Amino acid sequence: MHALRAGLDLSNAFDAAVYALACAAFWGCRRLGELLIPSRNKFDATRHVSRTARPQLKTIRGGCAYTMFHIPWTKSTKLEGTDVILTEMNDPSDPCLAIQHHMKSNMRIPPSAAQQSSCYAARTRTSWRHWEAGNREHS
C-alpha cells in the first residue's frame, strides 16, 4: 500500500479514487468484484456501490474511529450485501482518510448521475468517469 501511495498523485482526483478503492479492498478484505464495476457501461445498482452510498465516519466509545458503507452484493451473501467497516489507523494507508480524501476530491459529480455512478467515480478535466476492472488509463 505504501508503494502504491508513493506512485500516485493524490492531488489528482482519479488517483485519489484509485487509492481509496485499493485501501478499501485491502483493509476491508473485499474482493475487487464487490467494489469495481466490470466496465464503464455495466453499472448495476443492485450489485455495485453507488455514489449515493456515502461512507460514514463514526467513532465508538474510547475514541476508535471507523468508516462504514454498505455494498449491495457479495459473492457469499448475494443481494443481501454487507457493511464494510474500515478502522482508522496511524499509517499512510489509513483507509478512512483515503476514502474521505476521495469523496472530497470527487464531490463535483452531478447529483443527477450519482445513482448511476460508482462510489469510486472520479472527476476528470472535462467530466467524470468510473474506475472499473481493467482500467489502466489516467485522466
mmCIF file of N, CA and C in Angstrom:
data_model
loop_
_atom_site.group_PDB
_atom_site.id
_atom_site.type_symbol
_atom_site.label_atom_id
_atom_site.label_comp_id
_atom_site.label_asym_id
_atom_site.label_seq_id
_atom_site.Cartn_x
_atom_site.Cartn_y
_atom_site.Cartn_z
ATOM 1 N N MET A 1 0.817 -1.184 0.000
ATOM 2 C CA MET A 1 0.000 0.000 0.000
ATOM 3 C C MET A 1 0.866 1.256 0.000
ATOM 4 N N HIS A 2 1.979 1.205 0.695
ATOM 5 C CA HIS A 2 2.863 2.370 0.732
ATOM 6 C C HIS A 2 3.473 2.635 -0.644
ATOM 7 N N ALA A 3 3.855 1.580 -1.357
ATOM 8 C CA ALA A 3 4.424 1.743 -2.695
ATOM 9 C C ALA A 3 3.386 2.309 -3.652
ATOM 10 N N LEU A 4 2.152 1.835 -3.556
ATOM 11 C CA LEU A 4 1.082 2.372 -4.405
ATOM 12 C C LEU A 4 0.886 3.846 -4.130
ATOM 13 N N ARG A 5 0.798 4.212 -2.870
ATOM 14 C CA ARG A 5 0.581 5.617 -2.500
ATOM 15 C C ARG A 5 1.714 6.489 -3.031
ATOM 16 N N ALA A 6 2.943 6.005 -2.927
ATOM 17 C CA ALA A 6 4.093 6.777 -3.397
ATOM 18 C C ALA A 6 4.054 6.986 -4.912
ATOM 19 N N GLY A 7 3.419 6.074 -5.634
ATOM 20 C CA GLY A 7 3.349 6.179 -7.088
ATOM 21 C C GLY A 7 2.151 6.954 -7.604
ATOM 22 N N LEU A 8 1.305 7.428 -6.710
ATOM 23 C CA LEU A 8 0.118 8.177 -7.122
ATOM 24 C C LEU A 8 0.255 9.646 -6.752
ATOM 25 N N ASP A 9 -0.468 10.485 -7.461
ATOM 26 C CA ASP A 9 -0.544 11.908 -7.155
ATOM 27 C C ASP A 9 -1.920 12.136 -6.530
ATOM 28 N N LEU A 10 -1.989 12.191 -5.206
ATOM 29 C CA LEU A 10 -3.289 12.274 -4.539
ATOM 30 C C LEU A 10 -3.970 13.628 -4.696
ATOM 31 N N SER A 11 -3.294 14.588 -5.349
ATOM 32 C CA SER A 11 -3.982 15.830 -5.694
ATOM 33 C C SER A 11 -4.784 15.653 -6.994
ATOM 34 N N ASN A 12 -4.555 14.537 -7.684
ATOM 35 C CA ASN A 12 -5.310 14.177 -8.886
ATOM 36 C C ASN A 12 -6.538 13.377 -8.435
ATOM 37 N N ALA A 13 -7.728 13.803 -8.847
ATOM 38 C CA ALA A 13 -8.969 13.171 -8.400
ATOM 39 C C ALA A 13 -9.033 11.693 -8.779
ATOM 40 N N PHE A 14 -8.539 11.348 -9.955
ATOM 41 C CA PHE A 14 -8.558 9.953 -10.380
ATOM 42 C C PHE A 14 -7.653 9.104 -9.486
ATOM 43 N N ASP A 15 -6.438 9.601 -9.211
ATOM 44 C CA ASP A 15 -5.522 8.872 -8.336
ATOM 45 C C ASP A 15 -6.097 8.732 -6.927
ATOM 46 N N ALA A 16 -6.802 9.756 -6.460
ATOM 47 C CA ALA A 16 -7.441 9.675 -5.138
ATOM 48 C C ALA A 16 -8.481 8.557 -5.125
ATOM 49 N N ALA A 17 -9.234 8.406 -6.219
ATOM 50 C CA ALA A 17 -10.228 7.330 -6.315
ATOM 51 C C ALA A 17 -9.550 5.964 -6.334
ATOM 52 N N VAL A 18 -8.471 5.841 -7.088
ATOM 53 C CA VAL A 18 -7.730 4.585 -7.170
ATOM 54 C C VAL A 18 -7.220 4.196 -5.782
ATOM 55 N N TYR A 19 -6.649 5.150 -5.073
ATOM 56 C CA TYR A 19 -6.084 4.857 -3.758
ATOM 57 C C TYR A 19 -7.168 4.487 -2.748
ATOM 58 N N ALA A 20 -8.298 5.198 -2.771
ATOM 59 C CA ALA A 20 -9.402 4.875 -1.860
ATOM 60 C C ALA A 20 -9.920 3.465 -2.127
ATOM 61 N N LEU A 21 -10.063 3.128 -3.392
ATOM 62 C CA LEU A 21 -10.517 1.787 -3.757
ATOM 63 C C LEU A 21 -9.527 0.726 -3.274
ATOM 64 N N ALA A 22 -8.251 0.948 -3.492
ATOM 65 C CA ALA A 22 -7.235 -0.019 -3.070
ATOM 66 C C ALA A 22 -7.232 -0.190 -1.553
ATOM 67 N N CYS A 23 -7.332 0.914 -0.820
ATOM 68 C CA CYS A 23 -7.353 0.833 0.644
ATOM 69 C C CYS A 23 -8.605 0.113 1.142
ATOM 70 N N ALA A 24 -9.754 0.410 0.545
ATOM 71 C CA ALA A 24 -10.995 -0.263 0.948
ATOM 72 C C ALA A 24 -10.917 -1.759 0.669
ATOM 73 N N ALA A 25 -10.396 -2.125 -0.480
ATOM 74 C CA ALA A 25 -10.282 -3.546 -0.828
ATOM 75 C C ALA A 25 -9.290 -4.253 0.094
ATOM 76 N N PHE A 26 -8.132 -3.646 0.304
ATOM 77 C CA PHE A 26 -7.090 -4.288 1.113
ATOM 78 C C PHE A 26 -7.488 -4.379 2.585
ATOM 79 N N TRP A 27 -7.754 -3.233 3.213
ATOM 80 C CA TRP A 27 -8.045 -3.220 4.648
ATOM 81 C C TRP A 27 -9.428 -3.774 4.965
ATOM 82 N N GLY A 28 -10.345 -3.718 4.025
ATOM 83 C CA GLY A 28 -11.679 -4.276 4.242
ATOM 84 C C GLY A 28 -11.795 -5.728 3.835
ATOM 85 N N CYS A 29 -10.695 -6.303 3.336
ATOM 86 C CA CYS A 29 -10.669 -7.710 2.882
ATOM 87 C C CYS A 29 -11.810 -7.988 1.907
ATOM 88 N N ARG A 30 -11.976 -7.120 0.919
ATOM 89 C CA ARG A 30 -13.049 -7.234 -0.065
ATOM 90 C C ARG A 30 -12.489 -7.756 -1.371
ATOM 91 N N ARG A 31 -13.316 -8.470 -2.085
ATOM 92 C CA ARG A 31 -12.985 -8.881 -3.452
ATOM 93 C C ARG A 31 -13.142 -7.643 -4.346
ATOM 94 N N LEU A 32 -12.263 -7.479 -5.318
ATOM 95 C CA LEU A 32 -12.361 -6.311 -6.196
ATOM 96 C C LEU A 32 -13.691 -6.291 -6.943
ATOM 97 N N GLY A 33 -14.233 -7.455 -7.261
ATOM 98 C CA GLY A 33 -15.521 -7.523 -7.944
ATOM 99 C C GLY A 33 -16.681 -6.993 -7.120
ATOM 100 N N GLU A 34 -16.475 -6.851 -5.806
ATOM 101 C CA GLU A 34 -17.515 -6.287 -4.946
ATOM 102 C C GLU A 34 -17.445 -4.761 -4.920
ATOM 103 N N LEU A 35 -16.321 -4.203 -5.335
ATOM 104 C CA LEU A 35 -16.128 -2.756 -5.276
ATOM 105 C C LEU A 35 -16.031 -2.092 -6.644
ATOM 106 N N LEU A 36 -15.584 -2.845 -7.653
ATOM 107 C CA LEU A 36 -15.409 -2.308 -9.012
ATOM 108 C C LEU A 36 -16.573 -2.692 -9.906
ATOM 109 N N ILE A 37 -16.796 -1.888 -10.923
ATOM 110 C CA ILE A 37 -17.741 -2.286 -11.960
ATOM 111 C C ILE A 37 -16.951 -2.964 -13.070
ATOM 112 N N PRO A 38 -17.566 -3.929 -13.789
ATOM 113 C CA PRO A 38 -16.798 -4.664 -14.802
ATOM 114 C C PRO A 38 -16.386 -3.805 -16.000
ATOM 115 N N SER A 39 -17.201 -2.824 -16.365
ATOM 116 C CA SER A 39 -16.849 -1.905 -17.444
ATOM 117 C C SER A 39 -17.719 -0.652 -17.337
ATOM 118 N N ARG A 40 -17.343 0.367 -18.041
ATOM 119 C CA ARG A 40 -17.973 1.683 -17.949
ATOM 120 C C ARG A 40 -19.491 1.653 -18.087
ATOM 121 N N ASN A 41 -20.015 0.827 -18.958
ATOM 122 C CA ASN A 41 -21.457 0.807 -19.216
ATOM 123 C C ASN A 41 -22.182 -0.327 -18.496
ATOM 124 N N LYS A 42 -21.551 -0.936 -17.515
ATOM 125 C CA LYS A 42 -22.144 -2.090 -16.834
ATOM 126 C C LYS A 42 -22.492 -1.815 -15.376
ATOM 127 N N PHE A 43 -22.677 -0.550 -15.000
ATOM 128 C CA PHE A 43 -23.048 -0.247 -13.626
ATOM 129 C C PHE A 43 -24.440 -0.806 -13.350
ATOM 130 N N ASP A 44 -24.577 -1.500 -12.217
ATOM 131 C CA ASP A 44 -25.844 -2.096 -11.801
ATOM 132 C C ASP A 44 -26.009 -1.790 -10.314
ATOM 133 N N ALA A 45 -26.972 -0.961 -9.967
ATOM 134 C CA ALA A 45 -27.162 -0.530 -8.580
ATOM 135 C C ALA A 45 -27.478 -1.685 -7.634
ATOM 136 N N THR A 46 -27.939 -2.825 -8.155
ATOM 137 C CA THR A 46 -28.207 -3.967 -7.275
ATOM 138 C C THR A 46 -26.932 -4.732 -6.936
ATOM 139 N N ARG A 47 -25.837 -4.439 -7.648
ATOM 140 C CA ARG A 47 -24.578 -5.156 -7.411
ATOM 141 C C ARG A 47 -23.393 -4.250 -7.081
ATOM 142 N N HIS A 48 -23.494 -2.975 -7.418
ATOM 143 C CA HIS A 48 -22.340 -2.081 -7.271
ATOM 144 C C HIS A 48 -22.633 -0.925 -6.324
ATOM 145 N N VAL A 49 -21.630 -0.516 -5.586
ATOM 146 C CA VAL A 49 -21.758 0.602 -4.654
ATOM 147 C C VAL A 49 -21.864 1.891 -5.460
ATOM 148 N N SER A 50 -22.922 2.659 -5.215
ATOM 149 C CA SER A 50 -23.097 3.915 -5.952
ATOM 150 C C SER A 50 -22.619 5.101 -5.123
ATOM 151 N N ARG A 51 -22.544 6.246 -5.768
ATOM 152 C CA ARG A 51 -22.137 7.482 -5.087
ATOM 153 C C ARG A 51 -23.133 7.877 -4.006
ATOM 154 N N THR A 52 -24.361 7.400 -4.075
ATOM 155 C CA THR A 52 -25.349 7.751 -3.066
ATOM 156 C C THR A 52 -25.096 7.041 -1.740
ATOM 157 N N ALA A 53 -24.306 5.996 -1.742
ATOM 158 C CA ALA A 53 -23.960 5.264 -0.513
ATOM 159 C C ALA A 53 -22.743 5.924 0.118
ATOM 160 N N ARG A 54 -22.946 7.073 0.695
ATOM 161 C CA ARG A 54 -21.845 7.852 1.256
ATOM 162 C C ARG A 54 -21.222 7.140 2.455
ATOM 163 N N PRO A 55 -19.921 6.893 2.422
ATOM 164 C CA PRO A 55 -19.251 6.304 3.585
ATOM 165 C C PRO A 55 -19.402 7.232 4.790
ATOM 166 N N GLN A 56 -19.681 6.650 5.932
ATOM 167 C CA GLN A 56 -19.901 7.417 7.150
ATOM 168 C C GLN A 56 -18.742 7.209 8.107
ATOM 169 N N LEU A 57 -18.184 8.304 8.605
ATOM 170 C CA LEU A 57 -17.133 8.238 9.610
ATOM 171 C C LEU A 57 -17.807 8.260 10.976
ATOM 172 N N LYS A 58 -17.515 7.261 11.794
ATOM 173 C CA LYS A 58 -18.118 7.143 13.118
ATOM 174 C C LYS A 58 -17.023 6.908 14.153
ATOM 175 N N THR A 59 -17.362 7.131 15.405
ATOM 176 C CA THR A 59 -16.429 6.890 16.499
ATOM 177 C C THR A 59 -17.145 6.103 17.581
ATOM 178 N N ILE A 60 -16.485 5.086 18.101
ATOM 179 C CA ILE A 60 -17.061 4.310 19.195
ATOM 180 C C ILE A 60 -16.504 4.818 20.520
ATOM 181 N N ARG A 61 -17.125 4.378 21.591
ATOM 182 C CA ARG A 61 -16.648 4.747 22.914
ATOM 183 C C ARG A 61 -15.174 4.374 23.033
ATOM 184 N N GLY A 62 -14.409 5.250 23.566
ATOM 185 C CA GLY A 62 -12.973 5.009 23.681
ATOM 186 C C GLY A 62 -12.187 5.727 22.592
ATOM 187 N N GLY A 63 -12.904 6.289 21.609
ATOM 188 C CA GLY A 63 -12.265 7.114 20.605
ATOM 189 C C GLY A 63 -11.828 6.446 19.319
ATOM 190 N N CYS A 64 -12.055 5.161 19.161
ATOM 191 C CA CYS A 64 -11.661 4.480 17.933
ATOM 192 C C CYS A 64 -12.601 4.890 16.794
ATOM 193 N N ALA A 65 -12.038 5.424 15.718
ATOM 194 C CA ALA A 65 -12.839 5.880 14.585
ATOM 195 C C ALA A 65 -12.845 4.828 13.490
ATOM 196 N N TYR A 66 -13.935 4.795 12.742
ATOM 197 C CA TYR A 66 -14.049 3.861 11.620
ATOM 198 C C TYR A 66 -14.957 4.457 10.557
ATOM 199 N N THR A 67 -14.809 3.952 9.357
ATOM 200 C CA THR A 67 -15.668 4.330 8.240
ATOM 201 C C THR A 67 -16.485 3.108 7.868
ATOM 202 N N MET A 68 -17.770 3.334 7.599
ATOM 203 C CA MET A 68 -18.649 2.232 7.247
ATOM 204 C C MET A 68 -19.470 2.606 6.015
ATOM 205 N N PHE A 69 -19.625 1.636 5.111
ATOM 206 C CA PHE A 69 -20.534 1.801 3.984
ATOM 207 C C PHE A 69 -21.070 0.433 3.594
ATOM 208 N N HIS A 70 -22.212 0.440 2.954
ATOM 209 C CA HIS A 70 -22.871 -0.815 2.582
ATOM 210 C C HIS A 70 -22.568 -1.144 1.124
ATOM 211 N N ILE A 71 -22.210 -2.397 0.864
ATOM 212 C CA ILE A 71 -22.101 -2.857 -0.513
ATOM 213 C C ILE A 71 -23.303 -3.763 -0.765
ATOM 214 N N PRO A 72 -23.981 -3.587 -1.900
ATOM 215 C CA PRO A 72 -25.251 -4.285 -2.124
ATOM 216 C C PRO A 72 -25.144 -5.753 -2.513
ATOM 217 N N TRP A 73 -23.937 -6.220 -2.841
ATOM 218 C CA TRP A 73 -23.793 -7.607 -3.292
ATOM 219 C C TRP A 73 -22.411 -8.120 -2.916
ATOM 220 N N THR A 74 -22.360 -9.377 -2.456
ATOM 221 C CA THR A 74 -21.083 -10.059 -2.253
ATOM 222 C C THR A 74 -21.218 -11.472 -2.818
ATOM 223 N N LYS A 75 -20.098 -12.120 -3.007
ATOM 224 C CA LYS A 75 -20.109 -13.478 -3.535
ATOM 225 C C LYS A 75 -20.833 -14.431 -2.587
ATOM 226 N N SER A 76 -20.681 -14.217 -1.296
ATOM 227 C CA SER A 76 -21.280 -15.142 -0.333
ATOM 228 C C SER A 76 -22.693 -14.760 0.110
ATOM 229 N N THR A 77 -23.007 -13.459 0.203
ATOM 230 C CA THR A 77 -24.341 -13.058 0.670
ATOM 231 C C THR A 77 -25.297 -12.697 -0.460
ATOM 232 N N LYS A 78 -24.774 -12.648 -1.680
ATOM 233 C CA LYS A 78 -25.566 -12.260 -2.863
ATOM 234 C C LYS A 78 -26.229 -10.896 -2.630
ATOM 235 N N LEU A 79 -27.522 -10.766 -2.901
ATOM 236 C CA LEU A 79 -28.195 -9.466 -2.849
ATOM 237 C C LEU A 79 -28.410 -8.914 -1.436
ATOM 238 N N GLU A 80 -28.096 -9.704 -0.423
ATOM 239 C CA GLU A 80 -28.177 -9.185 0.947
ATOM 240 C C GLU A 80 -27.070 -8.150 1.168
ATOM 241 N N GLY A 81 -25.951 -8.332 0.493
ATOM 242 C CA GLY A 81 -24.826 -7.419 0.643
ATOM 243 C C GLY A 81 -24.215 -7.498 2.028
ATOM 244 N N THR A 82 -23.428 -6.492 2.377
ATOM 245 C CA THR A 82 -22.810 -6.432 3.701
ATOM 246 C C THR A 82 -22.322 -5.023 3.973
ATOM 247 N N ASP A 83 -22.090 -4.735 5.233
ATOM 248 C CA ASP A 83 -21.477 -3.465 5.612
ATOM 249 C C ASP A 83 -19.971 -3.651 5.648
ATOM 250 N N VAL A 84 -19.259 -2.745 5.022
ATOM 251 C CA VAL A 84 -17.801 -2.741 5.061
ATOM 252 C C VAL A 84 -17.399 -1.786 6.176
ATOM 253 N N ILE A 85 -16.571 -2.266 7.087
ATOM 254 C CA ILE A 85 -16.111 -1.449 8.209
ATOM 255 C C ILE A 85 -14.597 -1.342 8.117
ATOM 256 N N LEU A 86 -14.116 -0.116 8.020
ATOM 257 C CA LEU A 86 -12.685 0.160 7.897
ATOM 258 C C LEU A 86 -12.241 0.961 9.104
ATOM 259 N N THR A 87 -11.299 0.450 9.846
ATOM 260 C CA THR A 87 -10.841 1.091 11.067
ATOM 261 C C THR A 87 -9.744 2.108 10.774
ATOM 262 N N GLU A 88 -9.871 3.264 11.407
ATOM 263 C CA GLU A 88 -8.853 4.302 11.284
ATOM 264 C C GLU A 88 -7.548 3.803 11.886
ATOM 265 N N MET A 89 -6.436 4.147 11.251
ATOM 266 C CA MET A 89 -5.140 3.718 11.769
ATOM 267 C C MET A 89 -4.102 4.816 11.576
ATOM 268 N N ASN A 90 -3.088 4.771 12.374
ATOM 269 C CA ASN A 90 -1.999 5.740 12.285
ATOM 270 C C ASN A 90 -0.977 5.216 11.277
ATOM 271 N N ASP A 91 -1.315 5.351 10.000
ATOM 272 C CA ASP A 91 -0.491 4.809 8.931
ATOM 273 C C ASP A 91 -0.828 5.582 7.646
ATOM 274 N N PRO A 92 0.140 5.776 6.748
ATOM 275 C CA PRO A 92 -0.161 6.464 5.486
ATOM 276 C C PRO A 92 -1.240 5.772 4.653
ATOM 277 N N SER A 93 -1.480 4.491 4.918
ATOM 278 C CA SER A 93 -2.510 3.779 4.148
ATOM 279 C C SER A 93 -3.831 3.689 4.905
ATOM 280 N N ASP A 94 -4.074 4.632 5.807
ATOM 281 C CA ASP A 94 -5.324 4.681 6.566
ATOM 282 C C ASP A 94 -6.502 4.715 5.595
ATOM 283 N N PRO A 95 -7.353 3.677 5.586
ATOM 284 C CA PRO A 95 -8.453 3.643 4.624
ATOM 285 C C PRO A 95 -9.503 4.721 4.878
ATOM 286 N N CYS A 96 -9.674 5.129 6.129
ATOM 287 C CA CYS A 96 -10.658 6.172 6.436
ATOM 288 C C CYS A 96 -10.250 7.497 5.794
ATOM 289 N N LEU A 97 -8.995 7.863 5.962
ATOM 290 C CA LEU A 97 -8.511 9.104 5.353
ATOM 291 C C LEU A 97 -8.529 9.024 3.829
ATOM 292 N N ALA A 98 -8.162 7.868 3.289
ATOM 293 C CA ALA A 98 -8.152 7.712 1.830
ATOM 294 C C ALA A 98 -9.560 7.896 1.256
ATOM 295 N N ILE A 99 -10.559 7.330 1.907
ATOM 296 C CA ILE A 99 -11.935 7.467 1.414
ATOM 297 C C ILE A 99 -12.444 8.882 1.605
ATOM 298 N N GLN A 100 -12.150 9.493 2.743
ATOM 299 C CA GLN A 100 -12.556 10.893 2.947
ATOM 300 C C GLN A 100 -11.937 11.797 1.885
ATOM 301 N N HIS A 101 -10.659 11.590 1.617
ATOM 302 C CA HIS A 101 -9.975 12.408 0.614
ATOM 303 C C HIS A 101 -10.591 12.203 -0.770
ATOM 304 N N HIS A 102 -10.866 10.961 -1.123
ATOM 305 C CA HIS A 102 -11.511 10.668 -2.411
ATOM 306 C C HIS A 102 -12.868 11.359 -2.512
ATOM 307 N N MET A 103 -13.678 11.264 -1.470
ATOM 308 C CA MET A 103 -15.014 11.862 -1.520
ATOM 309 C C MET A 103 -14.937 13.387 -1.663
ATOM 310 N N LYS A 104 -13.969 14.018 -1.007
ATOM 311 C CA LYS A 104 -13.792 15.469 -1.143
ATOM 312 C C LYS A 104 -13.247 15.823 -2.520
ATOM 313 N N SER A 105 -12.304 15.040 -3.014
ATOM 314 C CA SER A 105 -11.684 15.310 -4.316
ATOM 315 C C SER A 105 -12.672 15.114 -5.460
ATOM 316 N N ASN A 106 -13.650 14.263 -5.254
ATOM 317 C CA ASN A 106 -14.577 13.904 -6.330
ATOM 318 C C ASN A 106 -16.025 14.259 -5.995
ATOM 319 N N MET A 107 -16.214 15.336 -5.259
ATOM 320 C CA MET A 107 -17.558 15.704 -4.833
ATOM 321 C C MET A 107 -18.360 16.432 -5.914
ATOM 322 N N ARG A 108 -17.759 16.775 -7.013
ATOM 323 C CA ARG A 108 -18.466 17.545 -8.037
ATOM 324 C C ARG A 108 -19.147 16.690 -9.097
ATOM 325 N N ILE A 109 -19.281 15.411 -8.832
ATOM 326 C CA ILE A 109 -20.019 14.556 -9.754
ATOM 327 C C ILE A 109 -21.476 14.983 -9.664
ATOM 328 N N PRO A 110 -22.129 15.238 -10.797
ATOM 329 C CA PRO A 110 -23.500 15.749 -10.770
ATOM 330 C C PRO A 110 -24.448 14.846 -9.983
ATOM 331 N N PRO A 111 -25.279 15.424 -9.102
ATOM 332 C CA PRO A 111 -26.227 14.624 -8.334
ATOM 333 C C PRO A 111 -27.134 13.775 -9.224
ATOM 334 N N SER A 112 -27.442 14.261 -10.406
ATOM 335 C CA SER A 112 -28.294 13.506 -11.325
ATOM 336 C C SER A 112 -27.631 12.212 -11.778
ATOM 337 N N ALA A 113 -26.307 12.163 -11.702
ATOM 338 C CA ALA A 113 -25.572 10.968 -12.127
ATOM 339 C C ALA A 113 -25.182 10.073 -10.954
ATOM 340 N N ALA A 114 -25.389 10.532 -9.728
ATOM 341 C CA ALA A 114 -24.889 9.810 -8.555
ATOM 342 C C ALA A 114 -25.460 8.407 -8.415
ATOM 343 N N GLN A 115 -26.747 8.222 -8.709
ATOM 344 C CA GLN A 115 -27.339 6.898 -8.541
ATOM 345 C C GLN A 115 -26.860 5.907 -9.583
ATOM 346 N N GLN A 116 -26.348 6.393 -10.684
ATOM 347 C CA GLN A 116 -25.871 5.506 -11.746
ATOM 348 C C GLN A 116 -24.364 5.571 -11.916
ATOM 349 N N SER A 117 -23.669 6.000 -10.867
ATOM 350 C CA SER A 117 -22.219 6.033 -10.947
ATOM 351 C C SER A 117 -21.610 5.342 -9.736
ATOM 352 N N SER A 118 -20.488 4.741 -9.952
ATOM 353 C CA SER A 118 -19.767 4.003 -8.921
ATOM 354 C C SER A 118 -19.326 4.929 -7.795
ATOM 355 N N CYS A 119 -19.243 4.375 -6.609
ATOM 356 C CA CYS A 119 -18.712 5.121 -5.462
ATOM 357 C C CYS A 119 -17.300 5.615 -5.762
ATOM 358 N N TYR A 120 -16.604 4.918 -6.642
ATOM 359 C CA TYR A 120 -15.226 5.269 -6.972
ATOM 360 C C TYR A 120 -15.116 6.022 -8.294
ATOM 361 N N ALA A 121 -16.200 6.655 -8.717
ATOM 362 C CA ALA A 121 -16.133 7.514 -9.901
ATOM 363 C C ALA A 121 -15.242 8.704 -9.566
ATOM 364 N N ALA A 122 -14.560 9.223 -10.580
ATOM 365 C CA ALA A 122 -13.619 10.317 -10.360
ATOM 366 C C ALA A 122 -13.860 11.444 -11.337
ATOM 367 N N ARG A 123 -13.596 12.637 -10.883
ATOM 368 C CA ARG A 123 -13.703 13.831 -11.706
ATOM 369 C C ARG A 123 -12.490 13.890 -12.635
ATOM 370 N N THR A 124 -12.730 14.165 -13.921
ATOM 371 C CA THR A 124 -11.637 14.386 -14.869
ATOM 372 C C THR A 124 -11.620 15.867 -15.228
ATOM 373 N N ARG A 125 -10.762 16.262 -16.139
ATOM 374 C CA ARG A 125 -10.701 17.668 -16.536
ATOM 375 C C ARG A 125 -12.017 18.166 -17.117
ATOM 376 N N THR A 126 -12.730 17.295 -17.826
ATOM 377 C CA THR A 126 -13.936 17.734 -18.529
ATOM 378 C C THR A 126 -15.226 17.054 -18.097
ATOM 379 N N SER A 127 -15.132 15.961 -17.347
ATOM 380 C CA SER A 127 -16.348 15.255 -16.944
ATOM 381 C C SER A 127 -16.040 14.377 -15.738
ATOM 382 N N TRP A 128 -16.647 13.223 -15.653
ATOM 383 C CA TRP A 128 -16.369 12.251 -14.602
ATOM 384 C C TRP A 128 -16.345 10.880 -15.224
ATOM 385 N N ARG A 129 -15.741 9.925 -14.532
ATOM 386 C CA ARG A 129 -15.663 8.566 -15.064
ATOM 387 C C ARG A 129 -15.570 7.549 -13.940
ATOM 388 N N HIS A 130 -15.954 6.333 -14.257
ATOM 389 C CA HIS A 130 -15.870 5.226 -13.314
ATOM 390 C C HIS A 130 -14.448 4.692 -13.272
ATOM 391 N N TRP A 131 -14.073 4.165 -12.120
ATOM 392 C CA TRP A 131 -12.873 3.349 -12.030
ATOM 393 C C TRP A 131 -13.383 1.931 -12.162
ATOM 394 N N GLU A 132 -12.942 1.212 -13.183
ATOM 395 C CA GLU A 132 -13.510 -0.083 -13.500
ATOM 396 C C GLU A 132 -12.428 -1.143 -13.609
ATOM 397 N N ALA A 133 -12.840 -2.393 -13.574
ATOM 398 C CA ALA A 133 -11.912 -3.510 -13.729
ATOM 399 C C ALA A 133 -11.176 -3.365 -15.054
ATOM 400 N N GLY A 134 -9.886 -3.524 -15.037
ATOM 401 C CA GLY A 134 -9.084 -3.458 -16.270
ATOM 402 C C GLY A 134 -8.735 -2.054 -16.699
ATOM 403 N N ASN A 135 -9.156 -1.039 -15.964
ATOM 404 C CA ASN A 135 -8.905 0.352 -16.333
ATOM 405 C C ASN A 135 -7.448 0.689 -16.071
ATOM 406 N N ARG A 136 -6.754 1.133 -17.102
ATOM 407 C CA ARG A 136 -5.348 1.490 -16.936
ATOM 408 C C ARG A 136 -5.061 2.916 -17.405
ATOM 409 N N GLU A 137 -6.098 3.621 -17.822
ATOM 410 C CA GLU A 137 -5.914 4.988 -18.306
ATOM 411 C C GLU A 137 -5.824 5.959 -17.152
ATOM 412 N N HIS A 138 -5.058 7.001 -17.335
ATOM 413 C CA HIS A 138 -5.031 8.125 -16.390
ATOM 414 C C HIS A 138 -5.772 9.269 -17.055
ATOM 415 N N SER A 139 -6.487 10.025 -16.297
ATOM 416 C CA SER A 139 -7.224 11.159 -16.850
ATOM 417 C C SER A 139 -6.438 12.418 -16.715
#
